[in-house]
Coordinates of C-alpha atoms and ligand atoms in Angstrom, one line a residue:
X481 CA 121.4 48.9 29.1
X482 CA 121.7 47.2 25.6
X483 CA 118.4 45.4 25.0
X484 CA 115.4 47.5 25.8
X485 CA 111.5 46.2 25.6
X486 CA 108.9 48.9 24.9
X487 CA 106.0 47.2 26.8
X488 CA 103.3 49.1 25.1
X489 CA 104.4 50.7 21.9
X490 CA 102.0 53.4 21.2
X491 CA 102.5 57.5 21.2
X492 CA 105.2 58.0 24.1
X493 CA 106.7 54.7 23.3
X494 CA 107.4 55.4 19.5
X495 CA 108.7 59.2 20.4
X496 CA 110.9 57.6 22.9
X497 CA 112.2 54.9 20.4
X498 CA 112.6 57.9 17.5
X499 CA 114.5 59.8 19.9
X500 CA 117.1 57.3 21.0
X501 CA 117.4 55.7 17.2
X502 CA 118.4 59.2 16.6
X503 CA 121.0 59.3 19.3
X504 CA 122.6 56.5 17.6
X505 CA 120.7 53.4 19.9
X506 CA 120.3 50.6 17.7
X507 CA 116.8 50.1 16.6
X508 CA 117.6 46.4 17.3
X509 CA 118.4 46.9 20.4
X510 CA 115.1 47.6 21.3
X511 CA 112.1 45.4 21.3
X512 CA 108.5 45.9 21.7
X513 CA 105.0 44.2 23.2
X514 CA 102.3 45.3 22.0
X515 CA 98.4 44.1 20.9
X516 CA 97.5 47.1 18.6
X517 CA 98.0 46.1 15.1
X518 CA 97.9 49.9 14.3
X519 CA 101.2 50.5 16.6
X520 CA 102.6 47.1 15.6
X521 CA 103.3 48.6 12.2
X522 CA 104.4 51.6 13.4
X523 CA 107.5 50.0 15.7
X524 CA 108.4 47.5 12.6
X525 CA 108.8 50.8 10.4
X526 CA 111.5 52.1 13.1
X527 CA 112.9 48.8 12.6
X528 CA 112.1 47.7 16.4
X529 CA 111.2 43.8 16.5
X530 CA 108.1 41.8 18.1
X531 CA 109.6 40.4 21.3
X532 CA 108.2 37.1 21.5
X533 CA 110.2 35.9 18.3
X534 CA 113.5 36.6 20.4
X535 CA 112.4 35.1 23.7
X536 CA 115.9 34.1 24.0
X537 CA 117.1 38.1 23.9
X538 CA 118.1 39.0 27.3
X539 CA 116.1 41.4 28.5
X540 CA 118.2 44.7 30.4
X541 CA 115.6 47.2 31.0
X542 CA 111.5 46.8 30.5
X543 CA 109.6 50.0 29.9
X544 CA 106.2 49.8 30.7
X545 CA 104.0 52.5 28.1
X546 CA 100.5 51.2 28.4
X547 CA 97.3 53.1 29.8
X548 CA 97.1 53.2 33.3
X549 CA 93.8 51.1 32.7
X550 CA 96.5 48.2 31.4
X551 CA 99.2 48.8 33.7
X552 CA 98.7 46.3 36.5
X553 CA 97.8 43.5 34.2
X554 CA 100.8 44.3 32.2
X555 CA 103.1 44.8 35.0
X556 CA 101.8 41.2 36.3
X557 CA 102.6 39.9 32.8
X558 CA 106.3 40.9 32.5
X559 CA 106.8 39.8 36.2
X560 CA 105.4 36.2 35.6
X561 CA 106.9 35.7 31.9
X562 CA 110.8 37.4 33.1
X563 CA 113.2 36.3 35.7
X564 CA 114.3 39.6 37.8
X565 CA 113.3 42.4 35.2
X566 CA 114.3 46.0 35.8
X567 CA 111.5 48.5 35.2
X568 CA 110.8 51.8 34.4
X569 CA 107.1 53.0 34.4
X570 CA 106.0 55.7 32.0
X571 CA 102.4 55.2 33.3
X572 CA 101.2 58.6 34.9
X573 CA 99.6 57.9 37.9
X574 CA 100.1 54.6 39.5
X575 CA 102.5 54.9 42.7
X576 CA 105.3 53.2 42.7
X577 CA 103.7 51.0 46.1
X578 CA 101.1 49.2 44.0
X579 CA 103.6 47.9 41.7
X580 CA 105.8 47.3 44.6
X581 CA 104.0 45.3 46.5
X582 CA 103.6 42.1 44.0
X583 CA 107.4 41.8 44.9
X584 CA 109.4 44.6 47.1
X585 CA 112.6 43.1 45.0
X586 CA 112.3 44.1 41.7
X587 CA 114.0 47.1 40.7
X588 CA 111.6 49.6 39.8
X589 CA 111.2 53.4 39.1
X590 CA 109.1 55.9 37.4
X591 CA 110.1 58.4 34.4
X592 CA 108.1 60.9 33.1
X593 CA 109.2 62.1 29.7
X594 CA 107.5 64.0 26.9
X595 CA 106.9 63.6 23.1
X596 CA 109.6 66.0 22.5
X597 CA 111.6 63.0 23.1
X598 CA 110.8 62.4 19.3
X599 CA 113.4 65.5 18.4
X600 CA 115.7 64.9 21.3
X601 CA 114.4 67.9 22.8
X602 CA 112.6 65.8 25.6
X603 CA 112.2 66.6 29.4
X604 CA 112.3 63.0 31.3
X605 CA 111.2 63.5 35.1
X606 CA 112.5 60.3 37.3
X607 CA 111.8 59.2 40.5
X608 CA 113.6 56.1 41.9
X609 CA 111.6 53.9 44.1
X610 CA 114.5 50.6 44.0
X611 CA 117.0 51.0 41.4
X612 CA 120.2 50.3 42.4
X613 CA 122.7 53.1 41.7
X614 CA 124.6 51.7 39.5
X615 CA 121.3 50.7 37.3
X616 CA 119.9 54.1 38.3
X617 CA 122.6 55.5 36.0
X618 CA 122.4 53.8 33.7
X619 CA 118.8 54.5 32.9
X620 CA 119.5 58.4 33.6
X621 CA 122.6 58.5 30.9
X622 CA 119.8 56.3 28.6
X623 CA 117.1 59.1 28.9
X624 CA 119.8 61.8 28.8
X625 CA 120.1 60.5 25.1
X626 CA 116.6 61.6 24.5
X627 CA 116.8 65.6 26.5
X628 CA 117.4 66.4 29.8
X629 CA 116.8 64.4 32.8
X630 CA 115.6 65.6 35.9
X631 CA 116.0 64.0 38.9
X632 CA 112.9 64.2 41.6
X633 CA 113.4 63.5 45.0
X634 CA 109.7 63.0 46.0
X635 CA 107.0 60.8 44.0
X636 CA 104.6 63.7 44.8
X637 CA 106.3 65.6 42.4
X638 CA 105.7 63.9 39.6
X639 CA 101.7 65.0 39.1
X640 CA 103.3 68.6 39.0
X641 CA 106.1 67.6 36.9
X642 CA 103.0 65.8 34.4
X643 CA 100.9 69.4 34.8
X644 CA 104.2 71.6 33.9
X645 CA 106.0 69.4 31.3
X646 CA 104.0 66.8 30.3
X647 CA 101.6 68.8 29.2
X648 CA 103.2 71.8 28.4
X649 CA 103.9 71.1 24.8
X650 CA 100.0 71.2 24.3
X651 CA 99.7 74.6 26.3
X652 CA 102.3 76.3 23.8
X653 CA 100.2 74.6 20.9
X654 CA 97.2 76.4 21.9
X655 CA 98.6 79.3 22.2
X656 CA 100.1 79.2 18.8
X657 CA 96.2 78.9 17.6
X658 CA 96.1 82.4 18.0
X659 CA 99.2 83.2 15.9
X660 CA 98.2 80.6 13.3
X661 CA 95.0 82.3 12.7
X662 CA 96.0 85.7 12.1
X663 CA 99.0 84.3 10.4
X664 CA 97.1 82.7 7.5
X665 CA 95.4 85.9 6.8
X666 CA 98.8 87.7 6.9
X667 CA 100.5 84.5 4.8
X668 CA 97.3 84.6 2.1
X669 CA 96.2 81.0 3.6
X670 CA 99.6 79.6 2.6
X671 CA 99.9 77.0 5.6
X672 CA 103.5 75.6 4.9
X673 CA 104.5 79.8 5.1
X674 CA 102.8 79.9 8.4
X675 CA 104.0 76.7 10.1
X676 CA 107.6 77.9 9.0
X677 CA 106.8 81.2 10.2
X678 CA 105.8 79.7 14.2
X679 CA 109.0 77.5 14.3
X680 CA 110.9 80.3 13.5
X681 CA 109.6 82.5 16.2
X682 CA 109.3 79.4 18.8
X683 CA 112.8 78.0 17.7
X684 CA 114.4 81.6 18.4
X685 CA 112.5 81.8 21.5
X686 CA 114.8 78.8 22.6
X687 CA 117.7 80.3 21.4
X688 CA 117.2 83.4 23.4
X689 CA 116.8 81.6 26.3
X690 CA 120.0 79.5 25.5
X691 CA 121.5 83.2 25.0
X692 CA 120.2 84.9 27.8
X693 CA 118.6 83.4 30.9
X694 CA 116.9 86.3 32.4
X695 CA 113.2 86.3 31.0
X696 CA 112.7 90.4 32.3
X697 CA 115.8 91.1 30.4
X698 CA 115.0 89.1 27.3
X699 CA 111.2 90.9 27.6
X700 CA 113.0 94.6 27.6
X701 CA 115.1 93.6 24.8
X702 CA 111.9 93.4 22.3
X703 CA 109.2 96.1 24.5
X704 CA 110.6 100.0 23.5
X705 CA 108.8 102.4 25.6
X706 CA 105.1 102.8 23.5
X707 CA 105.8 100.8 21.4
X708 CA 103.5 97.7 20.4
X709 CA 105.0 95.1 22.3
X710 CA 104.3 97.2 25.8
X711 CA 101.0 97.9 24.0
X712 CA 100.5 93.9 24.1
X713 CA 101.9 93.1 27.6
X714 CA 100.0 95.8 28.9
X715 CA 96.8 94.3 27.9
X716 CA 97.9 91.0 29.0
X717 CA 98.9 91.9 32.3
X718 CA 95.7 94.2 33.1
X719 CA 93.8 91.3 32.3
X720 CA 96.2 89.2 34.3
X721 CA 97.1 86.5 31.7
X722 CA 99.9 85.4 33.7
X723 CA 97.2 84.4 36.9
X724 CA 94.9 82.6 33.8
X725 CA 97.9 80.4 33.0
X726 CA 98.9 79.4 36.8
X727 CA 95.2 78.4 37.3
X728 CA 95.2 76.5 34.0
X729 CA 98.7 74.9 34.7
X730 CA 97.1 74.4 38.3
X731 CA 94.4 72.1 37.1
X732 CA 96.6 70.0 34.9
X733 CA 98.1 69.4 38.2
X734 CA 95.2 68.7 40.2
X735 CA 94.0 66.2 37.8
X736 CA 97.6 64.3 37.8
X737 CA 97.2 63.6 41.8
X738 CA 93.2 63.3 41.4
X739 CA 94.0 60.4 38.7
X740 CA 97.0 59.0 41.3
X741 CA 94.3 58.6 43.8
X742 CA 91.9 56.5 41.4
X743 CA 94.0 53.6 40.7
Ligands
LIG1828 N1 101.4 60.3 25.5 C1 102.3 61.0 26.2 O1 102.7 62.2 25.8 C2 102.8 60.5 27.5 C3 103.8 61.2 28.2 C4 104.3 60.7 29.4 C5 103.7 59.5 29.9 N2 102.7 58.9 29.3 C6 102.1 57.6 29.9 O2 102.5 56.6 29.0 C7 101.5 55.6 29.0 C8 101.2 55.3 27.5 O3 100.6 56.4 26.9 P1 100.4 56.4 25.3 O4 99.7 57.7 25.0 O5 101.6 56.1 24.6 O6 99.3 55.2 25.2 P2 98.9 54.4 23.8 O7 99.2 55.2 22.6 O8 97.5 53.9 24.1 O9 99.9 53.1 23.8 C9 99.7 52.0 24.7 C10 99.8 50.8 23.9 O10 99.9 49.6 24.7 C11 99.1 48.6 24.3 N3 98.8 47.7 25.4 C12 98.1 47.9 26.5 N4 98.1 46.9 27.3 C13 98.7 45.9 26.6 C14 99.0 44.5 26.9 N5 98.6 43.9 28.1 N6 99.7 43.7 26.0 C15 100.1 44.3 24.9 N7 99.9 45.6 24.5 C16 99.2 46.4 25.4 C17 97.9 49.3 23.7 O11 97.1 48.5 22.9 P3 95.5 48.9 22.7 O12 95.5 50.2 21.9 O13 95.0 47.8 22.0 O14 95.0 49.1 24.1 C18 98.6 50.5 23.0 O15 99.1 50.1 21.7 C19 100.3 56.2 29.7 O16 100.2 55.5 31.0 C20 100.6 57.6 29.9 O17 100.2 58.1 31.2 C21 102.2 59.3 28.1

């Protein structure tokens, strides 16, 4: 996949583009559509280029990264402007049938990646509707520059990929409200002290996972018997923090297959 097009070059788009510029994916290799002045400058700061002033580039893989609002329309666009375009749709929601059905030839599938992308640390869910293999894997080795890759084997599965991971960085961030607050007591309201002090503790949290992949394990490692941290989990688990976070996750996921069914 040498020349990519970012159709739609606002927040996934740009963490996407960061991601793979810092994997060593030329920046002008990659091209953009886009109306929004805003993003516009944005993508010419990474050094990505308008499209329209290299109509002649040809085009290896679109990625569509507009609103589900704009999707159809867009989709329509890049199918009436580009002979036999490969796409990949970033567009939460849509299935893959509605796209499909303008033309049951064009090579299409749907990723699902999030704005950890930005930091290479991203988690891209895909699920092929007509790729061929061969292009299949070579989008899969393209996001693989970006994080990990995982590969679904039902559409369905993408609204609880979108509740899990999609969202999840924003779960973790609330959560860290609570640290932040009590931190900037602790840190006499010195903010740069604090935000080093929760990627410290969020960071290690990965690298104890990396270390060790048994979460019970990891969890006895830090909890002594009386101590504070069994103090702490015993208070979450009487007031059953773990149900409160399943029901939240839950409704993320609910509202991914609710919005499938309103487009
Ligand atoms: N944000 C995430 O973390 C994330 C993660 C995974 C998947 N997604 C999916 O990715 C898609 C994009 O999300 P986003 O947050 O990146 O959206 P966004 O920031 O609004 O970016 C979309 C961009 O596309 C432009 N656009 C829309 N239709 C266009 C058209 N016909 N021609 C030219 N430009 C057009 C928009 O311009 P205007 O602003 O003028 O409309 C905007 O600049 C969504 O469908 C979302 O479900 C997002």
């Amino acid at each position: 996949m040498k020349n990519i097009v970012l159709f739609g070059g606002g927040n996934i788009a740009q963490a996407v583009a960061e991601g793979l510029i810092n994997a060593n994916f030329k920046a002008s290799n990659i091209f953009y559509i886009d109306r929004n002045l805003r993003n516009q400058k944005a993508l010419k700061k990474l050094k990505i280029k308008n499209l329209t002033k290299y109509t002649s580039t040809k085009v290896d893989l679109f990625i569509l990264a507009v609103k589900p609002k704009d999707a159809i329309d867009a989709y329509k666009q890049i199918l009436n402007d580009f002979e036999d375009p490969k796409i990949v749709s970033f567009v939460a929601g849509i299935k893959s049938k509605k796209y499909l059905k303008f033309n049951q030839d064009i090579q299409f599938l749907r990723a699902m990646p999030n704005t950890s992308a930005r930091f290479n640390l991203g988690i891209t869910a895909i699920y092929n509707s007509s790729f061929s293999k061969n292009n299949l894997a070579k989008v899969s080795r393209l996001f693989k520059k970006i994080g990990i890759v995982m590969d679904l084997d039902n559409e369905a599965k993408i609204d609880t990929f979108t509740g899990m991971i999609g969202s999840g960085p924003a779960y973790f961030f609330y959560l860290l409200k609570s640290y932040e607050k009590k931190l900037m007591s602790l840190c006499n309201q010195d903010k740069k002290k604090v935000n080093a002090a929760m990627v410290n503790l969020i960071k290690g949290v990965g690298s104890s996972i990396e270390n060790n992949n048994n979460l019970d394990k990891l969890i006895e490692a830090v909890a002594s018997k009386k101590g504070t941290t069994e103090a702490g989990l015993k208070s979450f688990k009487s007031q059953k923090l773990n149900k409160i976070f399943e029901k939240g996750i839950s409704s993320a996921i609910k509202r991914s297959k609710e919005i499938s069914n309103e487009f």
